[in-house]
XYZ file of C-alpha atoms in Angstrom:
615
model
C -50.260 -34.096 -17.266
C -47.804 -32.456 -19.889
C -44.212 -32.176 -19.260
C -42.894 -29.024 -18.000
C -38.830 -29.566 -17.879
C -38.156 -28.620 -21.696
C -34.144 -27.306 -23.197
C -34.014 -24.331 -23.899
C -32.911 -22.458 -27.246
C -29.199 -22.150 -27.969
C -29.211 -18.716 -28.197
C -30.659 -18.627 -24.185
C -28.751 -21.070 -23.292
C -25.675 -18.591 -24.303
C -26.705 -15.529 -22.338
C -27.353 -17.799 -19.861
C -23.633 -18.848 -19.648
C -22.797 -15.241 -20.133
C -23.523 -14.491 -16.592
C -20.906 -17.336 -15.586
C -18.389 -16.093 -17.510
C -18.586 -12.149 -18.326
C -19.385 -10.788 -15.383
C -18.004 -7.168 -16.606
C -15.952 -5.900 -19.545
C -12.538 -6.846 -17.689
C -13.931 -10.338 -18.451
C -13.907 -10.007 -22.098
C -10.447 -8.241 -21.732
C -9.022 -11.837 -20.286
C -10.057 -13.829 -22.076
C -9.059 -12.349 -25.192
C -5.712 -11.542 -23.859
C -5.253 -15.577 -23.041
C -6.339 -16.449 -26.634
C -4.239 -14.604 -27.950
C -1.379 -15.658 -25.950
C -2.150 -19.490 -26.540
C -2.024 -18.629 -30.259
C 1.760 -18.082 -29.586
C 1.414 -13.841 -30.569
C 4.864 -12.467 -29.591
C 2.679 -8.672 -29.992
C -0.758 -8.340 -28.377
C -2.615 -4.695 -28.587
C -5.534 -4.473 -26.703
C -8.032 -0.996 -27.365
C -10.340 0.434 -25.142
C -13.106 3.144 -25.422
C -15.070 3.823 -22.730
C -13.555 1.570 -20.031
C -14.873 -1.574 -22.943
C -18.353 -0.565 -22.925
C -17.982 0.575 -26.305
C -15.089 -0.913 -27.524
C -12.771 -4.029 -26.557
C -10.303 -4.898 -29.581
C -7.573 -7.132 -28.984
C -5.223 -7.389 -32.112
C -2.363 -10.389 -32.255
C 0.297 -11.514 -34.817
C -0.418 -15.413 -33.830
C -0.895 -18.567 -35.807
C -4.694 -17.526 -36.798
C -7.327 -19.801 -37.602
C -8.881 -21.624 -40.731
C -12.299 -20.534 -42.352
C -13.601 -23.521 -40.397
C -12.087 -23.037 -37.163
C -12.983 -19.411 -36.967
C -16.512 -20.525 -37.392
C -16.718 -23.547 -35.312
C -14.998 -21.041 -32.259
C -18.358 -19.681 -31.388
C -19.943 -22.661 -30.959
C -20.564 -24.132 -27.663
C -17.910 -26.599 -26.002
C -15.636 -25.721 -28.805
C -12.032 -25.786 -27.391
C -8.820 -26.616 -29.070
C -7.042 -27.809 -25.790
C -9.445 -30.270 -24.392
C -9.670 -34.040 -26.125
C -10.540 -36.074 -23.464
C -11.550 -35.310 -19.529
C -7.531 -36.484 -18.159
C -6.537 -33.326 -20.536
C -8.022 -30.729 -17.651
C -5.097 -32.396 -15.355
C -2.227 -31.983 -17.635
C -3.283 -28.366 -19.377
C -0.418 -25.925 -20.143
C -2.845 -23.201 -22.005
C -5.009 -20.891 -20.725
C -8.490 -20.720 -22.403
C -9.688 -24.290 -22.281
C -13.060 -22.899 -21.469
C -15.160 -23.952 -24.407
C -18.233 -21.425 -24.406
C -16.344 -18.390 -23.329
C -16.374 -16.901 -27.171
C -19.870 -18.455 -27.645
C -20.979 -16.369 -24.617
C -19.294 -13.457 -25.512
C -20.355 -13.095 -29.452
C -24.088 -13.608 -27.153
C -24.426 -10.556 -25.656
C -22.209 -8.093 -28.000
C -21.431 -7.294 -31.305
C -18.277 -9.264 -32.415
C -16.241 -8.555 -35.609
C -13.359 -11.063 -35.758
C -10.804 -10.551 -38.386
C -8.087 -14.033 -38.822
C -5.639 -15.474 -41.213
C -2.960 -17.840 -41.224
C 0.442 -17.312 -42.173
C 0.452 -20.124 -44.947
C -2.872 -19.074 -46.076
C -3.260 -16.100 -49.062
C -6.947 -14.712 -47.752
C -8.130 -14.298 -44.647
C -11.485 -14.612 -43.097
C -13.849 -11.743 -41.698
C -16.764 -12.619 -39.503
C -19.394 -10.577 -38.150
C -21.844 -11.366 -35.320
C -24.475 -9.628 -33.774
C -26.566 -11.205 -30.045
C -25.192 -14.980 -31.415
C -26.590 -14.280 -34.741
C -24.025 -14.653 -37.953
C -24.677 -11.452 -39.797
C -22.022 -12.427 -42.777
C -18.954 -14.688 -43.147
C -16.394 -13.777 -46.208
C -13.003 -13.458 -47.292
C -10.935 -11.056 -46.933
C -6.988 -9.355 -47.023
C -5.492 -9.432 -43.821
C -2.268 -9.123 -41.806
C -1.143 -12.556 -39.703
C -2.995 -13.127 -36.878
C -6.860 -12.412 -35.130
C -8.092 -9.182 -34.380
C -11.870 -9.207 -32.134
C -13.259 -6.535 -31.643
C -16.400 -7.008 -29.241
C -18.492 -3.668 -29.407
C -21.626 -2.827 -27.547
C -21.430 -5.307 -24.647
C -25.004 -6.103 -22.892
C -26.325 -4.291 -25.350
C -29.582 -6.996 -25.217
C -29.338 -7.431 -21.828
C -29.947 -3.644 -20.225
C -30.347 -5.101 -16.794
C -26.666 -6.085 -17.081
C -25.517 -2.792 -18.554
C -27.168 -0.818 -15.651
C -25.254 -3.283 -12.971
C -21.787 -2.068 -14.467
C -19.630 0.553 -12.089
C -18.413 3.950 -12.892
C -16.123 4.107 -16.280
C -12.834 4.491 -13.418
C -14.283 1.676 -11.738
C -14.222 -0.727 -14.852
C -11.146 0.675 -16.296
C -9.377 -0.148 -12.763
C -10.624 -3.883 -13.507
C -9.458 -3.908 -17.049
C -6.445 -2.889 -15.916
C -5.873 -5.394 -13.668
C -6.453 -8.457 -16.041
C -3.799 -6.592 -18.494
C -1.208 -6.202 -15.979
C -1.704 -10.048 -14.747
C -1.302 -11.379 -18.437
C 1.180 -9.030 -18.954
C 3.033 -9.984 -16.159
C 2.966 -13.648 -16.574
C 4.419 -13.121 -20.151
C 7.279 -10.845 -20.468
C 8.609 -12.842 -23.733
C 5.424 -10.868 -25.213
C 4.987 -7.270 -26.243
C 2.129 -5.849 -24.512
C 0.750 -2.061 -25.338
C -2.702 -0.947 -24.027
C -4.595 2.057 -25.463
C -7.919 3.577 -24.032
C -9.817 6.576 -25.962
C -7.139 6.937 -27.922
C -4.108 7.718 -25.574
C -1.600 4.847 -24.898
C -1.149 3.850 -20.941
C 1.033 0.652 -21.253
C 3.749 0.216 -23.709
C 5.758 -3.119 -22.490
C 8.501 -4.337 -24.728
C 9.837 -7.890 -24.359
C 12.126 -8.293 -21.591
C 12.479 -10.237 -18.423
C 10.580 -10.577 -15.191
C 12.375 -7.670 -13.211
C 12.183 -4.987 -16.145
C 9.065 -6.300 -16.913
C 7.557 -5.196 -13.366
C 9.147 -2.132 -13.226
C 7.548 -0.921 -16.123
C 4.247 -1.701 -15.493
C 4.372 -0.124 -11.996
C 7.168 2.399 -13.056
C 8.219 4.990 -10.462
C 11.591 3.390 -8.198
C 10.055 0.163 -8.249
C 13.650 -1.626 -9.077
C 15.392 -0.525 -5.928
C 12.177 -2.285 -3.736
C 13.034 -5.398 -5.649
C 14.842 -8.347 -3.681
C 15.196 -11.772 -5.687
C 13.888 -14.942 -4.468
C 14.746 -18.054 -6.063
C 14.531 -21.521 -4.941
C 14.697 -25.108 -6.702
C 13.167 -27.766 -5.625
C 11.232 -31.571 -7.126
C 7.729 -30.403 -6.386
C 8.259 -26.361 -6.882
C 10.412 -24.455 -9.013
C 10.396 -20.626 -7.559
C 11.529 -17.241 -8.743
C 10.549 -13.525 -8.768
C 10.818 -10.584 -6.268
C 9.317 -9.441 -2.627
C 9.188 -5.821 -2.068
C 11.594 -4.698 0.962
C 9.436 -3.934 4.326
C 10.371 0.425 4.412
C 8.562 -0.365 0.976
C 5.614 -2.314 2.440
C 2.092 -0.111 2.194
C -1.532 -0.381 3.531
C -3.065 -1.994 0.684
C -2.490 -4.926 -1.048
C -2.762 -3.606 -4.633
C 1.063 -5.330 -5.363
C 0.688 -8.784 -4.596
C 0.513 -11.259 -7.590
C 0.821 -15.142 -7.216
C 1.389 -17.025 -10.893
C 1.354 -20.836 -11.374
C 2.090 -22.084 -14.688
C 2.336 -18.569 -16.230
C -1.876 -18.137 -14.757
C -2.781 -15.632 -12.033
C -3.876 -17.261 -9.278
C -5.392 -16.136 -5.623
C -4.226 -18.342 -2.690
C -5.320 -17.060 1.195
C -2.832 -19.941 2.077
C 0.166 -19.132 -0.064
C -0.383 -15.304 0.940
C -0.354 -16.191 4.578
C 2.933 -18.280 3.758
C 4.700 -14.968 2.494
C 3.368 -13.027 5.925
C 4.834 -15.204 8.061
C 8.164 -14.989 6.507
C 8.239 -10.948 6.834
C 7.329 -11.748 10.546
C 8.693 -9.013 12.607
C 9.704 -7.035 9.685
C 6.096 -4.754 9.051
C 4.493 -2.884 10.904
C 0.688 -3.476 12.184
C -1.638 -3.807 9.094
C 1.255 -3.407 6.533
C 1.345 -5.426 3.487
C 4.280 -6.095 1.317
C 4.788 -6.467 -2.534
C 5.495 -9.506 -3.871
C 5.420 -11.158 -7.450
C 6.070 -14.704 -7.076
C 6.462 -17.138 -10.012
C 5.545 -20.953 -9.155
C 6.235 -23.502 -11.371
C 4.479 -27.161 -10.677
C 3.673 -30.229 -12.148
C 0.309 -30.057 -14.339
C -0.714 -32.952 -12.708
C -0.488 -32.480 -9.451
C -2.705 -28.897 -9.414
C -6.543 -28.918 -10.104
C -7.618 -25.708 -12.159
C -10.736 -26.213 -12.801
C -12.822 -25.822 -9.226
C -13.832 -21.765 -9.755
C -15.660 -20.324 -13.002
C -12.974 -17.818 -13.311
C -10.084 -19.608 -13.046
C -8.022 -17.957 -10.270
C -8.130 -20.381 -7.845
C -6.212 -23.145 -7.874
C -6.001 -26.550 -6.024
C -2.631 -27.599 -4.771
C -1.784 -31.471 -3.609
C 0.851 -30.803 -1.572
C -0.181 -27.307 -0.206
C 1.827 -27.720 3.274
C 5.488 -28.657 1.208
C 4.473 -25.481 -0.640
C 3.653 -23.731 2.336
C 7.255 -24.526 3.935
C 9.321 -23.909 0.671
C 7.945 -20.814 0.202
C 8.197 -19.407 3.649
C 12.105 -20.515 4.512
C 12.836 -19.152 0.314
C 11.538 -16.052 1.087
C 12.548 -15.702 4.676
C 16.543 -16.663 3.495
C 16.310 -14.371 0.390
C 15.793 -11.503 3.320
C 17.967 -12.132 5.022
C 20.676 -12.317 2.565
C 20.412 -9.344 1.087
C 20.824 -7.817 4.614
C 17.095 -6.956 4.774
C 16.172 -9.111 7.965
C 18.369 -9.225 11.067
C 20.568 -11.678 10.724
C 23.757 -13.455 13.268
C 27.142 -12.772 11.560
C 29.756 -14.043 13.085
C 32.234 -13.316 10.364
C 35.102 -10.652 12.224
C 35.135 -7.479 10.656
C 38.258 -6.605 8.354
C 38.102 -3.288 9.875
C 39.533 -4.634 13.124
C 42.472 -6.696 11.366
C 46.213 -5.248 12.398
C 47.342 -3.243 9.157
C 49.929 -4.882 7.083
C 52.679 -2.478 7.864
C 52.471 -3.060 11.608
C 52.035 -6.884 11.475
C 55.880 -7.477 12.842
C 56.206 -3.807 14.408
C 56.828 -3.898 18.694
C 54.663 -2.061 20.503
C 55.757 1.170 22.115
C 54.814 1.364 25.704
C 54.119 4.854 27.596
C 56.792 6.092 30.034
C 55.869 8.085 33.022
C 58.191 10.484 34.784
C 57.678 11.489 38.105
C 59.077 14.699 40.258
C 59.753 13.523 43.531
C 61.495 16.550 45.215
C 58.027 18.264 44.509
C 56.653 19.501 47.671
C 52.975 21.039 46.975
C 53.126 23.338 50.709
C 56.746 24.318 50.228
C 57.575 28.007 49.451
C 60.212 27.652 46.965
C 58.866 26.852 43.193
C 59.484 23.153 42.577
C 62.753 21.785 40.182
C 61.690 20.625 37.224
C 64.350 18.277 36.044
C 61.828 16.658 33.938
C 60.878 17.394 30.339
C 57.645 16.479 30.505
C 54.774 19.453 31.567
C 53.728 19.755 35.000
C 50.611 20.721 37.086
C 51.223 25.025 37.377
C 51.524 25.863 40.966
C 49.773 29.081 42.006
C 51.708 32.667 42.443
C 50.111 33.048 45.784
C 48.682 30.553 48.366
C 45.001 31.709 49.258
C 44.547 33.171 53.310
C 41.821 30.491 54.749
C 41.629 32.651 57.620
C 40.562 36.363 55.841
C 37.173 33.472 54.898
C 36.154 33.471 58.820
C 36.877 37.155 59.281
C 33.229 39.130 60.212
C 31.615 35.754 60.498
C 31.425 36.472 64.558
C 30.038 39.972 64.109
C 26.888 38.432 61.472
C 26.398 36.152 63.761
C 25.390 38.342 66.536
C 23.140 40.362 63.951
C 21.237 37.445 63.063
C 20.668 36.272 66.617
C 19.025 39.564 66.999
C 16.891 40.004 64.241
C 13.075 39.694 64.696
C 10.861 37.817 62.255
C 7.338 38.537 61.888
C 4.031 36.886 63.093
C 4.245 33.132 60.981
C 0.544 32.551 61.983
C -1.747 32.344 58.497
C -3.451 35.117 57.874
C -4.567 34.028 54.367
C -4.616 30.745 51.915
C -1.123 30.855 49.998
C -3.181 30.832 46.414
C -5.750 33.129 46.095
C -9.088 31.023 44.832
C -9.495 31.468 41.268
C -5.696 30.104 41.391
C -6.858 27.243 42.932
C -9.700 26.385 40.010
C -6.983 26.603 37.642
C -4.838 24.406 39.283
C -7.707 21.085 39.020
C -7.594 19.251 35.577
C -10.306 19.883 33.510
C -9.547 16.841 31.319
C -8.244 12.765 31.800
C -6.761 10.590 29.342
C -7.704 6.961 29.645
C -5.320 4.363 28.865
C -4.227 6.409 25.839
C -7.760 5.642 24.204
C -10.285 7.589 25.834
C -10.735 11.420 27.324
C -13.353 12.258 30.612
C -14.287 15.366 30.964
C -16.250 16.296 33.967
C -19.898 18.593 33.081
C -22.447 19.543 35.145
C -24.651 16.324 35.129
C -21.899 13.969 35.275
C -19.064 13.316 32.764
C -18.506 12.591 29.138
C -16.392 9.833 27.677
C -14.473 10.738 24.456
C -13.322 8.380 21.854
C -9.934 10.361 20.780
C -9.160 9.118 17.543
C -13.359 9.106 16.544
C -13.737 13.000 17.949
C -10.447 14.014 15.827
C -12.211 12.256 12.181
C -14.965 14.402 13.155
C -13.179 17.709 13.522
C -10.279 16.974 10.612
C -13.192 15.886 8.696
C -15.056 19.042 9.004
C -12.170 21.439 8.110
C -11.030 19.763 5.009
C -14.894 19.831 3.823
C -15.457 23.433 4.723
C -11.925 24.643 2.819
C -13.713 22.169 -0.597
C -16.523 24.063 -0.107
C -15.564 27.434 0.364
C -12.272 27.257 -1.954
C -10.009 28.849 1.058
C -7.442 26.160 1.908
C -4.601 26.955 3.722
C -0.916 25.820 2.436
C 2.262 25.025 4.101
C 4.914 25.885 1.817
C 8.153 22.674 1.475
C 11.466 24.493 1.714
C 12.189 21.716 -1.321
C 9.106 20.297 -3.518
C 8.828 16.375 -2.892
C 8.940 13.726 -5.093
C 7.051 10.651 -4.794
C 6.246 7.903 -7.384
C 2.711 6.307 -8.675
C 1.760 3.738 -11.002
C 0.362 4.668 -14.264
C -3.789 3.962 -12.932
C -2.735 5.601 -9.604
C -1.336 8.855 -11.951
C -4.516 8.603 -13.914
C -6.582 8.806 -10.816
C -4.513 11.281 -9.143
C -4.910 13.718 -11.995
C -8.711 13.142 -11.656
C -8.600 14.322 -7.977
C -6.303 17.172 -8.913
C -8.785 20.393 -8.426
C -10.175 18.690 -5.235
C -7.267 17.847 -3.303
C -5.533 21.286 -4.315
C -8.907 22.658 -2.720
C -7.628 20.967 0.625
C -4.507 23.189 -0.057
C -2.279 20.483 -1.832
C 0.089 22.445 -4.202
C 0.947 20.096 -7.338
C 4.190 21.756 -9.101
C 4.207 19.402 -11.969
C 2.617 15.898 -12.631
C 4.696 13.907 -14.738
C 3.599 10.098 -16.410
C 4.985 8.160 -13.145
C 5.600 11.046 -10.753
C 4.280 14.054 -9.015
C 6.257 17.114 -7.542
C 4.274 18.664 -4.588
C 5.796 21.949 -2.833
C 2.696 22.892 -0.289
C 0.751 20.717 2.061
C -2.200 21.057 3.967
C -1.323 22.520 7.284
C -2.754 19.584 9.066
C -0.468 16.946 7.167
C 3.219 17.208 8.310
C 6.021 15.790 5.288
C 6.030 12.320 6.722
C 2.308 11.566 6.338
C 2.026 12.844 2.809
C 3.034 9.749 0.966
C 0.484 7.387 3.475
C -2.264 9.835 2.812
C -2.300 9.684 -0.504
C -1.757 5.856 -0.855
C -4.534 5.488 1.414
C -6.688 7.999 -0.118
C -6.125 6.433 -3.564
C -6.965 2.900 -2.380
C -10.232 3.941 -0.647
C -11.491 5.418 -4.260
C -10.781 2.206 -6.095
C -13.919 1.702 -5.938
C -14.904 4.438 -7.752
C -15.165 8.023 -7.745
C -18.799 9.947 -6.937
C -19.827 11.451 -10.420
C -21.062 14.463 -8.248
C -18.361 17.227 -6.631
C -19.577 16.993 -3.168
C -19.931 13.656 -3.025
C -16.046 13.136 -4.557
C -15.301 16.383 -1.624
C -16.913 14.155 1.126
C -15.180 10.943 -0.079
C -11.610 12.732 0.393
C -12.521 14.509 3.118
C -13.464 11.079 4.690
C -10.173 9.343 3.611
C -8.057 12.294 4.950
C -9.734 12.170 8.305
C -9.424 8.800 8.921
C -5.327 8.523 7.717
C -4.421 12.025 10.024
C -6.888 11.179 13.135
C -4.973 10.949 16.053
C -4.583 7.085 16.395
C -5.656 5.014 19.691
C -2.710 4.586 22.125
C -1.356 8.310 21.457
C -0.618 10.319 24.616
C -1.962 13.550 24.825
C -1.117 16.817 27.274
C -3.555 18.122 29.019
C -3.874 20.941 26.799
C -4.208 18.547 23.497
C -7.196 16.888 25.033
C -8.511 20.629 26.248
C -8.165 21.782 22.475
C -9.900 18.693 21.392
C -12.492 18.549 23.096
C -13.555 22.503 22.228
C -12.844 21.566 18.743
C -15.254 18.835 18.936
C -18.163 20.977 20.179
C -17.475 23.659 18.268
C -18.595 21.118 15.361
C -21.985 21.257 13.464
C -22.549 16.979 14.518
C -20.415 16.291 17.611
C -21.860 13.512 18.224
C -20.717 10.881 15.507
C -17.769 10.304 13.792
C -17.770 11.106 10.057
C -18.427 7.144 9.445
C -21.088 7.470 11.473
C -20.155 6.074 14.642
C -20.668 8.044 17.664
C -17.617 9.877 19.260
C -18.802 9.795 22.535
C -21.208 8.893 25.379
C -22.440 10.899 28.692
C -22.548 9.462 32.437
C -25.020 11.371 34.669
C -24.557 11.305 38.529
C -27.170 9.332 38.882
C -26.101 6.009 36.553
C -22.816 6.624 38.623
C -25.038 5.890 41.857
C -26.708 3.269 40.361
C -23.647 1.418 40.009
C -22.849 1.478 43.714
C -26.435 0.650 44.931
C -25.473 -2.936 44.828
């Protein structure tokens, strides 16, 4: 019988290993970024065109490589930080991969542009699907420029798995900002199609934040800092009026690497307990610095997980640092039982007596004499009246309306009639019952219906806002004084996307600056308060992309709208809110489920009513 197990061809092998380690163009984008940074680049530009599916370029002023380095990079298991296997325990760099450029030059054209600073020429390869299309010299600035172009171009099935261009730009954005943000002693800028969206100049972890995320970012900032023999910690927690539904600002670095920890996160919630609000999550950007040897990085293909071997002194450091750094600057409630200055004795009165109140008293006063009373005192005194009031002229007639009243008549008291005529009565009985705050029964003909409150109100909000899309006839509320609130530069970006749509739902947008956006009208359904929540929430539900059609992208925000305004479980309503609901309800074209589908209510007939006390 012939063998069947045979290896398979280098260049199969690589696309092979291209599924392990670019899983989308945001892939590419890192590990470039942390080359580039491990050549020791103080400047990094990184292009885009057409969220990388044209174009990823990422252009450094590092140490560069040799003719036979920058050939020997695209080889398999080729590494510069790895000698032996006790290296992955003690690394300080970040791409210790080995195959990741191998894999990369695999499934994309790759033009990679190097020289050294020592060196005169510099060398200019050109790769096509793993194949070396040319190798020569060339004049060149200090530094590597790679430009990957086409990605998955030889793998189509790939191509057609990749998300909208918002989608993957979202992702590339992501990977920049955690490089970026783990390196502020590096100038970052970021261009895609041509227009420049990050443009970070050297400068330390605080400004470094703020200008990635912009807006009034600085004043959400409080400091945490903590030293320690197994941790050294530092960086900022967002303030809890700050905290938001998503948890788009969270960021955990280790050794200058991004890193995702469920366990560390979990450490940072339970120090804000009793500070946020149900479902709240706060910022934080939190930089941990460990011994290499006691952390494993190597146990996930992308390198964001890390293992800890202490997590539970981590765990405890992190919470009480975080926790104290709250509390002292007067963010959590804290005993103080410093006096207050306020309360001290002023200096000038330190060795002045006390002056005591003296009270002077008429004695000859007689209140029924007839005579007006001596005042011998200088103090004021209670006014006597000019002329005492005749008690008797009260009783005077009182005799003769007595003896009228003894003999008046009253009429017949027997009931003749009910004391509220009928139809009086129907309006007095309650149409409608609220149910611990949740639910609404209604009584109809065949028994009662049972309505889910917040699930009835996504279905009528959600209705209205797709109707005024549709039909271009939104009503606006106009703001006495146009409000102000803050984005980061993707959020801006997508906000200026949804522009036309959400001005459809009768947003008015006064201006829309780089990190800003002045609105002076509102939907009449969203009140001033809920403006800044329903956009947050509305821009992290289409993170995940945006419909290419316009009813789709209408029924996406009319979804996310709905389901941020909907009258929340546990709100009490008056008898005429759950009346008005209720019509509302039925007066929509599907009543019966909410616009995720859900339904909104369910009917009791008499007879399942009877059924239940047949027992």
């Amino acid at each position: 019988m012939s063998s069947i197990i045979q290896l398979l061809p280098d260049h199969v092998a690589n696309q092979i290993a291209a599924g392990e380690v670019v899983q989308r163009p945001a892939s590419v984008v890192k590990e470039l970024l942390e080359n580039a940074v491990d050549a020791k680049a103080t400047d990094i530009k990184l292009i885009i065109k057409d969220a990388g599916k044209s174009l990823i370029q990422v252009i450094d002023n590092g140490v560069g490589m040799s003719v036979t380095d920058s050939r020997l990079c695209f080889e398999r298991h080729a590494t510069s930080k790895i000698r032996q296997a006790e290296d992955l325990f003690s690394l300080h760099t970040k791409g210790f991969r080995g195959e990741a450029l191998a894999s990369i030059a695999a499934i994309a054209h790759v033009e990679m542009k190097t020289k050294q600073d020592q060196e005169e020429l510099g060398t200019h390869i050109v790769i096509e699907g793993g194949k070396f299309m040319s190798q020569e010299p060339a004049v060149l600035p200090k530094g590597t420029s790679f430009a990957v172009k086409n990605l998955f171009f030889n793998i189509p099935a790939r191509r057609n798995f990749l998300k909208s261009e918002t989608v993957e730009q979202r992702h590339i954005v992501d990977e920049f900002q955690r490089v970026a943000m783990a390196h502020p002693n590096i100038h970052f800028t970021m261009y895609h199609n041509g227009s420049e969206m990050f443009n970070l100049p050297i400068s330390n972890f605080r400004q470094r934040i703020v200008n990635i995320f912009s807006g009034k970012t600085n004043e959400k900032l409080v400091p945490v800092k903590e030293e320690t023999d197994i941790l050294s910690l530092q960086g900022f927690v967002g303030k809890p009026e700050f905290s938001k539904k998503n948890r788009g600002e969270q960021f955990f670095f280790v050794n200058d690497r991004f890193i995702k920890s469920g366990y560390l996160h979990h450490a940072v919630m339970a120090a804000y307990e009793g500070l946020l609000k149900d479902g709240s999550q706060p910022s934080y950007f939190l930089y941990l610095t460990v011994p290499p040897h006691t952390i494993d990085i190597n146990i996930h293909p992308t390198k964001t997980e890390i293992k800890f071997d202490d997590e539970h002194a981590l765990y405890a450091i992190l919470r009480s640092a975080i926790k104290h750094s709250l509390g002292q600057f007067n963010v959590a409630p804290v005993l103080d039982f410093d006096r207050d200055p306020n309360l001290d004795t002023p200096y000038q009165y330190q060795n002045k007596e006390a002056e005591y109140p003296t009270i002077q008293v008429d004695r000859s006063y007689n209140p029924f004499a007839d005579d007006k009373p001596s005042k011998s005192f200088s103090t004021p005194s209670y006014k006597k009246p000019e002329a005492q009031p005749n008690w008797e002229s009260l009783y005077v007639g009182l005799k003769q309306a007595g003896q009228e009243l003894a003999e008046m008549t009253f009429e017949n008291d027997a009931v003749t009639s009910s004391l509220f005529e009928e139809n009086e009565v129907e309006q007095e009985v309650k149409r409608t019952y609220q149910i611990h705050k949740k639910y609404i029964v209604s009584p109809i003909k065949s028994g009662m219906v049972i309505i889910n409150q917040n699930r009835a109100h996504e279905r009528v909000l959600y209705e209205a806002f797709l109707t005024s899309m549709t039909v271009h006839q939104a009503s606006s509320q106009q703001l006495l004084f146009p409000l102000q609130l803050y984005f980061s530069a993707p959020e801006m970006d997508l906000l200026a996307e949804l522009k036309s749509a959400l001005e459809n739902t009768g947003f008015v947008f006064e201006a829309m600056e780089v990190d800003h956006v002045m609105i002076s009208g509102l939907p009449v359904n969203v009140t001033e308060s809920e403006i800044s929540i329903v956009l947050e929430e509305l821009l992290r539900d289409l993170q995940d992309g945006i419909p290419d059609s316009s009813f789709s992208q209408n029924d996406t925000i009319a979804k996310s709208m709905a389901r941020s305004l909907a009258i929340k479980t546990g709100t009490y309503l008056t008898e005429k809110e759950q009346e008005n609901l209720v019509h509302n309800l039925f007066a929509c074209k599907e009543p019966d489920v909410s616009p995720f589908q859900k339904p909104t209510f369910i009917t009791m007939s008499v007879e399942d009513i009877d059924k239940k006390f047949s027992v």
